[in-house]
Amino acid sequence: MLTNVTLGQYFPGASVAHRLDPRTKLGMSFAYIMVLFIATSWLSYSVLGLASLLVVWLSQVPVKMVLRGLRPILMILSLTVVLHVFTSREGVELVSLWFVRIYSGGVRQGFLLAFRLVLLVLSTSVLTLTTSPIALTDALEVALRPLRRFGVPAHELAMMMTIALRFIPTLLEEAEKIMKAQLARGADFESGGLLKRAKSLLPLLIPLFISAFRRADELAMAMEARCYRGGEGRTKYKILKYSSLDAYAVASFVVISAVALAL
Amino acid sequence: MGVPSIIEIKGLHHVYRGHDGDTYALGGVDIHIDEGEFVAIIGRNGSGKSTLAKHLNAILLPTEGRVLVMGMDTQDARLLWSIRQTVGMVFQNPDNQIVATVIDEDVAFGPENLGVPTPEIAERVDAALKQVNMMPYRNHAPHLLSGGQKQRVAIAGVLAMHPKLLVLDEATAMLDPVGRAEVIDTILALRSAAKMTTVLITHHMDEAVLAHRVIAMDEGRVVTTGTPAEVFSQPELLESLGLDVPLAAKLAKELQRSGLPLPDGILTAAQLVNALCQSS
Amino acid sequence: MTIADGEFVGIIGQTGSGKSTLVQLLNGLLKPTQGTVTVGDVTTTDKGVRLRPLRQSVGLVFQFAEHQLFAETVAADIAFGPLNLGVTPDEAAARVDEALLTVGLPLEMKERSPFELSGGQMRRVAIAGVLAMRPQVLILDEPTAGLDPRGRDDVLARISALHRERGITVILVSHSMEDVARLVNRLVVMHEGGILHDGSPREVFRHAESLATIGLGVPQATEVLRRLRLAGWSVPAVALTLAEARQFIVEAWRERGGGA
């Protein structure tokens, strides 16, 4: 049931994409998204799209898994296209039927935006598919570090993410256990109206929250007992290291982006 | 001075201050633990044994009295981190003390906090995982391990901090018999390989008999202390405290009463059978 | 496998031997992939089977059952099961009192929050919550896990009394050979999803070697006798209690000429 939910959808492997430093991947994904927003021509998008497909191929992640990431945004995609097609008044009038008027500009705009969204989601799913959650957390901590002077607690945020990732499976397992226990007491989580259903979830949610707080309390004590006192003076077990691979990747990325934007 | 004391507790009182009144958890405890000792603390739930454990590494501070860890007073805030590095604690719930999403990262957590240089952390992680026999699981996710394996990881996480004293606060209470055996075997291996000073807090008497010294607690006080043979030869006292007596010890007592000439201090089935064979 | 009305069955086996799956099959929380489970005249895989009456008649107390407590008061939590079954509030209140007394908790506890209680008391409230549904079959998955010796003995004595005085069928999943030896009249040993032994505790504990190969022990009293037999004494193979072991040993000792 609940424990079957896959989280962080990391696809372990040893491909070129997996071996890149997480900071490089995070940085490139970010830059790629910016390039996506700057680019306007179909030609640019074709280059960027081809580059994306190349990365997917290099990552050796089954295409099916990558496409699965697109499923949740199908609604948004169709909505984007429909809205633009029917509301835009730019370009040449293509169809004029009763009150429906479709202009070429709308069609163009709609599909470009949808394509941009697809590429955006594609790049982020390749990032999470090829980077373990913990590596991603480390990279995020590095990325946020410059913001510390503005009061952003980079280390604490990263630690929170790690702990959340660590405890999600534990809490899911617990939720399933409590659910079964309440079902055995004749609870009904499925029938009735919205209000009744929400109320019927209380016997599941309350014990789950209590357990989460108890766990948080005990974990905090265990962390203090192991001398945890925040990020100050902490060393790292696994230090992120750039390799020549990262240099090649960044170089290729810069070239492709330049070409894409120039077209 | 002979063997140095690792723990020196003098007149320790502890009061939990709650909004509906105070709870007296410890009422005058004096204990010392020497280097290399293996001490079991037994007592029923609410006897104060876990409160006592939390004084050993300054998670709790005395309401009255003093706790010295290798001469360091737990009330001295400047010594807090040295005390916690000296006393490693393993807690009851195996799920709630593993921080990281990968085993070796979790073992590294303590040394990272201590600011140990990176190459040395790697050495310490490897050594600790080997000591608890969890090397093959170093890249596993914690939620896929059994309870006994998780507790062994927790022990490794403490060992990587190079403590002088290992405290197990009911670390076997939530485990099945296999998990309990794994943890106890790990402790015994650490004792024979590294003479690790150990405090085992438990309500499983078959674990307590393995110690050098047993301290029985009730209502926040030490009721009796001595070798396992001395403590478990008082079945009436232990039962009045709500504790078990190992069946072999109880059976030996009963057989003595039935007129069999058995020596005192029998704790295990093997000892009882040996004594019986010699007596006839 | 068949369990008759009024039996007190113990189920032992390693973690992962299939015990938990088995008990969840019994009240329809899990459905068999193959084969059938019939409780009374209800078969869980039948089309249109109504699971609520089944869950009423088969009460299941999970391991660390106190984790399922949720209500503001002890009384409300215990009444949750009966109210789900559609009994009247008055009837539910009567059942709360009855269940509290059965698990040995004072009625004054009713208005307290379950989360202020000690671990042992919370465990009992959770058990009372299942008892208030008046099940004909009570299944307990390690009801004493994590309790101290006194708490363990209390809970087991209450369960035993329920079986003795009200004739409720009890299925006790346990890791403790001592407890099952003392309590149950039938013992089922599970291993890798199958049944390895099934018989009275006295019969099952005869198989000390076979139990040892799957990582299970025998009661301490039996263990002493087993070692004596290995040393050449003629004592029975199995003793379930300390008193029994004492009697066997004294007899054998006299036979060997001890005390003469």
XYZ file of C-alpha atoms in Angstrom, chain A:
263
model
C 0.000 0.000 0.000
C 1.619 3.193 1.221
C 5.094 1.743 1.455
C 5.123 1.153 -2.290
C 5.384 4.882 -2.905
C 8.766 5.608 -4.396
C 10.366 8.761 -3.190
C 13.084 10.967 -4.543
C 12.791 8.654 -7.591
C 16.548 8.116 -7.667
C 17.592 5.591 -10.315
C 20.955 4.180 -9.172
C 23.558 3.786 -11.883
C 27.103 4.613 -12.933
C 26.526 6.545 -16.146
C 28.303 9.760 -17.089
C 25.292 11.657 -15.771
C 25.463 9.810 -12.461
C 29.175 10.423 -12.054
C 28.978 14.197 -12.441
C 29.392 16.201 -9.266
C 25.948 17.049 -7.853
C 26.931 20.726 -7.672
C 27.673 20.712 -11.403
C 24.352 19.049 -12.122
C 22.427 21.409 -9.897
C 24.164 24.441 -11.402
C 23.658 23.256 -14.968
C 20.006 22.470 -14.387
C 19.533 25.960 -13.042
C 21.393 27.531 -15.953
C 19.486 25.354 -18.419
C 16.172 26.630 -17.058
C 17.378 30.211 -17.500
C 18.444 29.491 -21.068
C 15.012 27.969 -21.681
C 13.368 31.198 -20.630
C 15.655 33.410 -22.680
C 15.331 31.339 -25.857
C 12.431 32.300 -28.115
C 12.881 30.712 -31.523
C 11.843 27.260 -32.607
C 15.358 26.637 -33.791
C 16.760 27.350 -30.321
C 14.268 25.024 -28.784
C 15.137 22.274 -31.221
C 18.804 22.501 -30.228
C 17.910 22.521 -26.538
C 15.497 19.639 -27.009
C 18.123 17.579 -28.811
C 20.575 18.348 -26.013
C 18.018 17.130 -23.475
C 17.497 13.882 -25.358
C 21.271 13.427 -25.509
C 21.479 13.808 -21.712
C 18.618 11.343 -21.188
C 20.428 8.881 -23.421
C 23.706 9.439 -21.547
C 22.016 8.888 -18.177
C 21.010 5.334 -19.174
C 17.748 5.808 -17.281
C 14.895 3.983 -19.055
C 12.983 6.503 -21.194
C 9.759 5.233 -19.639
C 10.875 6.419 -16.209
C 11.814 9.836 -17.548
C 8.459 10.168 -19.306
C 6.640 9.173 -16.132
C 7.835 12.473 -14.675
C 5.813 14.270 -17.358
C 2.518 12.622 -16.513
C 1.586 14.908 -13.598
C 1.991 18.031 -15.752
C -0.136 16.792 -18.683
C -3.096 18.813 -17.396
C -1.061 21.993 -17.134
C 0.367 21.393 -20.604
C -2.998 21.010 -22.257
C -4.343 23.987 -20.382
C -1.396 26.124 -21.528
C -1.960 25.206 -25.149
C -5.738 25.636 -25.013
C -5.588 28.990 -23.259
C -3.118 30.420 -25.735
C -4.809 28.994 -28.794
C -8.208 30.390 -27.893
C -7.341 33.703 -26.297
C -4.414 35.087 -28.243
C -5.211 37.580 -31.007
C -1.771 37.765 -32.567
C -0.670 36.777 -36.018
C -2.842 35.629 -38.870
C -6.402 34.493 -38.327
C -6.470 30.760 -39.027
C -9.954 29.680 -38.026
C -13.047 31.736 -37.576
C -16.044 29.699 -36.534
C -18.949 31.424 -34.780
C -17.255 33.023 -31.769
C -14.102 30.897 -31.945
C -11.205 32.652 -33.580
C -7.803 31.027 -33.698
C -4.757 33.040 -34.663
C -1.357 31.718 -35.734
C 0.394 33.641 -32.940
C -1.674 31.824 -30.309
C -0.890 28.420 -31.712
C 2.790 29.255 -31.908
C 2.869 30.709 -28.406
C 0.899 27.841 -26.872
C 3.080 25.132 -28.280
C 6.315 26.960 -27.524
C 5.328 27.406 -23.903
C 4.238 23.777 -23.602
C 7.515 22.652 -25.155
C 9.426 24.879 -22.749
C 7.595 23.278 -19.815
C 8.299 19.781 -21.087
C 12.019 20.512 -21.356
C 12.017 22.097 -17.914
C 10.460 19.076 -16.260
C 12.615 16.734 -18.284
C 15.827 18.368 -17.085
C 14.803 18.382 -13.422
C 13.712 14.755 -13.555
C 17.019 13.751 -15.090
C 18.669 15.619 -12.208
C 16.726 13.767 -9.493
C 16.900 10.434 -11.328
C 20.691 10.515 -11.527
C 21.516 12.139 -8.178
C 21.035 10.418 -4.831
C 18.970 12.483 -2.385
C 21.906 12.858 -0.042
C 24.208 14.135 -2.811
C 21.497 16.555 -3.841
C 21.199 17.761 -0.264
C 24.963 18.331 -0.097
C 24.846 20.262 -3.349
C 21.969 22.378 -2.080
C 23.908 23.193 1.045
C 26.807 24.426 -1.082
C 24.447 26.374 -3.318
C 22.797 28.074 -0.364
C 26.033 28.822 1.469
C 26.568 32.267 -0.107
C 23.110 33.233 1.148
C 24.134 32.628 4.756
C 25.158 36.228 5.169
C 21.538 37.151 4.488
C 20.477 34.878 7.294
C 19.646 31.789 5.234
C 20.517 28.771 7.461
C 22.111 26.662 4.713
C 23.403 23.861 6.923
C 20.196 23.605 8.925
C 18.046 23.440 5.797
C 20.208 20.691 4.361
C 20.090 18.772 7.651
C 16.317 19.114 7.721
C 16.079 17.719 4.218
C 18.283 14.769 5.136
C 16.189 13.964 8.194
C 12.952 14.300 6.234
C 14.265 11.875 3.611
C 15.406 9.513 6.334
C 12.050 9.472 8.129
C 9.563 9.455 5.254
C 9.744 5.661 4.768
C 9.575 5.095 8.536
C 6.479 7.269 8.879
C 4.799 5.704 5.861
C 5.322 2.297 7.385
C 3.905 3.566 10.640
C 0.895 5.112 8.871
C 0.117 1.769 7.306
C 0.351 0.036 10.669
C -1.948 2.517 12.399
C -4.398 2.354 9.517
C -4.604 -1.412 9.833
C -5.046 -1.175 13.599
C -7.961 1.245 13.192
C -9.484 -0.833 10.390
C -9.376 -3.770 12.794
C -11.411 -1.603 15.173
C -14.072 -1.152 12.508
C -12.863 2.232 11.214
C -13.998 3.269 7.765
C -11.725 5.563 5.773
C -13.525 5.366 2.468
C -17.232 6.004 2.569
C -19.222 9.165 3.279
C -18.966 12.767 2.166
C -15.893 14.959 2.202
C -16.416 16.168 5.767
C -17.062 12.680 7.114
C -14.046 11.322 5.301
C -11.832 14.078 6.675
C -13.115 13.364 10.159
C -12.592 9.638 9.746
C -8.908 10.340 9.096
C -8.379 11.715 12.606
C -7.799 8.278 14.174
C -4.998 7.863 11.639
C -3.538 11.371 11.678
C -3.483 12.012 15.423
C -1.421 8.922 16.335
C 0.811 9.624 13.357
C 1.501 13.185 14.509
C 2.072 12.081 18.084
C 4.501 9.469 16.870
C 6.294 11.967 14.633
C 6.728 14.376 17.540
C 7.955 11.602 19.822
C 10.431 10.529 17.162
C 11.586 14.113 16.662
C 12.151 14.449 20.389
C 14.141 11.241 20.648
C 16.118 11.989 17.511
C 17.054 15.420 18.837
C 18.328 13.819 22.019
C 20.264 11.177 20.114
C 21.820 13.869 17.903
C 22.866 15.944 20.907
C 24.291 12.844 22.552
C 26.445 12.482 19.453
C 27.744 16.016 19.920
C 25.657 17.695 17.217
C 25.757 21.461 17.695
C 24.900 22.842 14.274
C 27.126 23.421 11.277
C 29.919 25.291 13.141
C 33.192 23.364 13.263
C 31.732 20.354 11.507
C 33.854 18.398 9.074
C 32.587 16.289 6.200
C 32.879 12.546 5.682
C 32.307 12.639 1.944
C 33.710 15.752 0.341
C 32.307 16.638 -3.053
C 35.044 16.609 -5.668
C 35.026 18.009 -9.188
C 36.628 15.884 -11.880
C 37.609 16.515 -15.492
C 34.172 15.118 -16.360
C 32.592 18.186 -14.787
C 34.798 20.473 -16.873
C 33.808 18.688 -20.096
C 30.157 18.805 -19.124
C 30.219 22.518 -18.363
C 32.137 23.257 -21.588
C 29.644 21.286 -23.679
C 26.795 22.991 -21.899
C 28.188 26.468 -22.592
C 28.731 25.676 -26.271
C 25.244 24.228 -26.736
C 23.596 27.128 -24.924
C 25.536 29.667 -26.954
C 24.514 27.978 -30.189
C 20.912 27.721 -29.061
C 20.700 31.350 -28.097
C 22.491 32.558 -31.193
C 20.006 30.860 -33.525
